[in-house]
Coordinates of C-alpha atoms in Angstrom, one line a residue:
Chain A
K1 CA -12.5 20.4 10.8
A2 CA -12.8 17.7 13.4
G3 CA -11.2 14.2 11.5
V4 CA -13.5 11.1 10.8
T5 CA -14.1 9.4 14.9
Q6 CA -14.6 5.6 15.3
T7 CA -15.8 4.0 18.6
P8 CA -15.1 2.2 20.3
R9 CA -11.3 1.9 19.2
Y10 CA -10.7 -1.0 20.7
L11 CA -12.8 -4.5 20.8
I12 CA -12.2 -7.5 22.7
K13 CA -15.3 -9.9 22.7
T14 CA -16.4 -13.6 21.9
R15 CA -16.7 -16.9 19.4
G16 CA -21.3 -16.1 18.6
Q17 CA -20.7 -12.8 19.9
Q18 CA -22.2 -9.7 18.0
V19 CA -21.1 -6.0 18.1
T20 CA -21.6 -3.0 16.6
L21 CA -19.1 0.1 15.8
S22 CA -20.3 2.7 15.5
C23 CA -18.4 5.9 12.3
S24 CA -18.7 10.0 12.5
P25 CA -17.7 11.1 9.3
I26 CA -16.5 14.9 8.8
S27 CA -19.4 17.0 9.5
G28 CA -20.5 17.9 5.5
H29 CA -19.3 14.6 4.1
R30 CA -22.5 12.4 2.8
S31 CA -20.7 9.0 1.5
V32 CA -19.5 7.0 4.6
S33 CA -17.1 2.4 3.3
W34 CA -16.1 0.0 6.2
Y35 CA -12.7 -2.1 5.5
Q36 CA -11.3 -4.7 6.9
Q37 CA -8.2 -4.4 7.4
T38 CA -5.7 -7.7 8.4
P39 CA -2.0 -8.8 8.0
G40 CA -3.0 -11.2 5.7
Q41 CA -5.4 -9.8 3.3
G42 CA -4.2 -6.0 3.3
L43 CA -7.9 -3.9 2.7
Q44 CA -10.8 -4.9 2.4
F45 CA -14.1 -3.0 1.3
L46 CA -17.1 -4.2 3.4
F47 CA -19.9 -1.5 2.0
E48 CA -20.4 2.0 1.2
Y49 CA -23.0 4.0 2.1
F50 CA -24.6 7.6 0.9
S51 CA -27.5 9.1 1.4
E52 CA -28.5 6.2 4.1
T53 CA -28.2 3.5 0.3
Q54 CA -25.9 1.2 0.9
R55 CA -24.6 1.3 -3.0
N56 CA -22.0 -1.6 -2.4
K57 CA -20.7 -4.3 -0.7
G58 CA -17.5 -6.4 -0.8
N59 CA -17.9 -9.7 -0.7
F60 CA -18.2 -10.9 3.0
P61 CA -20.7 -13.5 4.3
G62 CA -24.1 -12.1 5.9
R63 CA -23.0 -11.5 8.8
F64 CA -21.6 -7.8 7.8
S65 CA -24.2 -5.6 8.0
G66 CA -24.1 -1.7 8.1
R67 CA -26.5 1.3 7.7
Q68 CA -26.3 4.8 7.9
F69 CA -28.6 7.5 9.4
S70 CA -30.2 10.7 8.3
N71 CA -27.2 12.9 9.6
S72 CA -24.3 10.4 8.5
R73 CA -23.0 8.5 10.7
S74 CA -22.8 5.0 10.3
E75 CA -22.5 1.3 12.2
M76 CA -21.3 -1.5 11.2
N77 CA -22.2 -5.0 12.7
V78 CA -21.3 -7.9 12.7
S79 CA -22.9 -10.9 14.7
T80 CA -22.2 -14.7 15.4
L81 CA -18.3 -13.6 15.5
E82 CA -15.4 -15.9 14.1
L83 CA -11.6 -16.0 15.4
G84 CA -11.0 -14.9 11.7
D85 CA -13.3 -11.6 12.4
S86 CA -10.1 -10.2 14.5
A87 CA -9.0 -7.1 12.1
L88 CA -8.8 -3.3 12.5
Y89 CA -12.2 -2.4 11.4
L90 CA -11.7 1.3 9.3
C91 CA -14.5 4.3 8.4
A92 CA -13.7 6.6 5.8
S93 CA -15.7 9.7 4.4
S94 CA -15.6 11.5 1.0
L95 CA -17.5 14.2 0.0
L96 CA -18.2 13.1 -3.6
T97 CA -16.9 16.2 -5.9
T98 CA -16.7 15.9 -9.1
G99 CA -13.6 13.4 -10.1
L100 CA -12.3 13.8 -6.3
N101 CA -13.3 11.3 -4.0
E102 CA -10.7 11.4 -1.6
Q103 CA -11.2 9.0 1.3
Y104 CA -10.7 9.9 4.6
F105 CA -10.3 7.9 6.7
G106 CA -10.7 7.2 10.7
P107 CA -8.3 5.5 14.2
G108 CA -9.9 3.0 12.9
T109 CA -12.1 -0.3 15.8
R110 CA -9.2 -2.4 16.8
L111 CA -11.6 -6.0 16.8
T112 CA -10.4 -9.0 18.5
V113 CA -12.5 -12.5 18.7
T114 CA -10.6 -14.5 21.3
Chain B
G1 CA -14.1 -9.0 -9.7
Q2 CA -11.7 -6.0 -10.5
Q3 CA -8.5 -6.8 -8.8
V4 CA -6.1 -4.5 -8.0
M5 CA -2.0 -6.0 -7.1
Q6 CA 1.5 -4.7 -6.6
I7 CA 4.7 -5.5 -5.9
P8 CA 6.9 -6.1 -4.0
Q9 CA 5.5 -6.4 -0.3
Y10 CA 7.7 -5.3 1.4
Q11 CA 10.9 -3.4 0.6
H12 CA 13.5 -2.5 2.8
V13 CA 16.7 1.2 1.7
Q14 CA 19.1 2.8 3.8
E15 CA 18.6 6.4 3.7
G16 CA 19.2 7.9 1.3
E17 CA 18.5 5.1 -1.7
D18 CA 15.9 5.0 -4.2
F19 CA 12.8 3.3 -4.1
T20 CA 9.2 2.3 -6.1
T21 CA 6.2 0.4 -5.8
Y22 CA 4.0 -0.8 -9.0
C23 CA 0.5 -1.1 -9.0
N24 CA -1.0 -3.5 -11.7
S25 CA -5.4 -4.1 -12.3
S26 CA -6.9 -6.6 -14.4
T27 CA -8.7 -4.2 -15.5
T28 CA -9.1 -0.2 -17.3
L29 CA -9.4 2.1 -14.0
S30 CA -11.3 5.8 -14.1
N31 CA -8.1 7.0 -11.7
I32 CA -6.4 5.2 -9.4
Q33 CA -5.0 7.0 -5.7
W34 CA -2.9 6.1 -3.5
Y35 CA -2.1 6.2 -0.2
K36 CA 0.4 6.0 3.1
Q37 CA 0.4 4.6 6.0
R38 CA 2.0 4.6 8.5
P39 CA 2.9 2.1 10.9
G40 CA 0.3 1.8 13.7
G41 CA -1.7 5.1 12.0
H42 CA -4.8 4.9 9.6
P43 CA -4.3 5.2 5.1
V44 CA -4.0 9.0 4.1
F45 CA -4.3 10.6 1.3
L46 CA -1.8 11.0 -1.1
I47 CA -3.0 11.5 -4.3
Q48 CA -5.1 10.4 -7.2
L49 CA -4.1 10.2 -10.9
V50 CA -6.7 10.0 -14.1
K51 CA -5.6 10.6 -17.7
S52 CA -3.6 7.7 -19.5
G53 CA 0.9 8.6 -19.0
E54 CA -0.3 11.4 -16.5
V55 CA 3.1 11.9 -13.8
K56 CA 2.4 13.8 -10.5
K57 CA 5.4 14.6 -8.2
Q58 CA 4.8 15.5 -4.8
K59 CA 8.3 16.9 -3.5
R60 CA 10.5 13.5 -3.6
L61 CA 7.8 11.1 -5.1
T62 CA 6.1 10.9 -8.3
F63 CA 3.4 8.9 -9.1
Q64 CA 2.9 7.9 -12.8
F65 CA -0.2 6.5 -14.6
G66 CA -0.4 4.1 -17.0
E67 CA -1.2 4.7 -21.0
A68 CA -3.5 1.9 -20.9
K69 CA -4.8 3.3 -17.6
K70 CA -4.2 -0.5 -15.8
N71 CA -0.9 0.3 -14.0
S72 CA 1.1 2.8 -11.6
S73 CA 3.8 3.7 -9.5
L74 CA 4.7 5.8 -7.5
H75 CA 8.8 6.6 -7.3
I76 CA 10.5 7.3 -3.6
T77 CA 13.3 9.8 -4.2
A78 CA 16.2 9.6 -1.5
T79 CA 14.4 8.3 0.7
Q80 CA 13.6 9.1 4.6
T81 CA 13.0 7.4 7.9
T82 CA 10.1 9.5 7.4
D83 CA 9.3 7.4 4.1
V84 CA 8.8 4.6 5.9
G85 CA 5.1 3.0 6.1
T86 CA 3.2 1.4 3.7
Y87 CA 1.7 1.8 0.7
F88 CA -1.3 1.9 -1.0
C89 CA -2.9 1.6 -4.6
A90 CA -6.7 1.7 -4.8
G91 CA -8.7 1.7 -7.9
Y92 CA -12.8 2.4 -7.9
S93 CA -14.9 -1.2 -9.3
N94 CA -16.7 -0.3 -12.0
S95 CA -19.6 1.1 -10.3
G96 CA -17.9 4.1 -8.7
Y97 CA -18.4 3.2 -5.0
A98 CA -16.2 0.2 -3.9
L99 CA -12.5 1.8 -3.8
N100 CA -10.4 -1.6 -4.4
F101 CA -6.7 -1.4 -2.3
G102 CA -3.7 -3.4 -3.7
K103 CA -2.1 -5.5 -0.7
G104 CA 0.2 -2.4 -0.2
T105 CA 4.3 -2.6 -0.6
S106 CA 5.6 -1.6 3.1
L107 CA 8.6 0.2 3.5
L108 CA 11.2 0.4 5.5
V109 CA 13.8 3.3 5.6
T110 CA 17.3 2.1 7.8
P111 CA 20.0 5.4 8.8

């Protein structure tokens, strides 16, 4: 079974621009979560989607948004990029079986804002 | 909101020495998960603990969940260079949908 895929893998943007990142979960996984990873803050939860509904959102400004499609693929968008948005953005999918919510992570998208 | 704290931040050991990382939550956890991230890689699920006082072993790795379900530990016996990486603990928020990670413990093992 193919793992979680994320595109693009690397991205360089300029301050003020916007960016869209894509995530394809493992087949059959309906839950997709997004995380921001930086050396200083570690792994921070952005949001989680299940069946096209955002069920929870982390403590990030409204510039960060996301959506999930009917095939469970997900996108996240960051508008008006700031230097501090430079990070590794990780997507994770989960099968959400009873009692176990193991997260399967993708390789991430490395975003650099200049 | 829920906070998950992890110590130490870094640990440098000689191959063959033992290693332990500790995780503490500000609130009671329904379960706790542990992940390992190799340098340049992405987090990989290791284990989930659910029951109070639970202890699970995976070869040289021993995971414990505290009696109050607010703390956990990962102990590696006789470290090897393949153990290098960052170990994260994570607990779900009260909503059950947001996985809150500790900042991780980076383990360096020198031969």
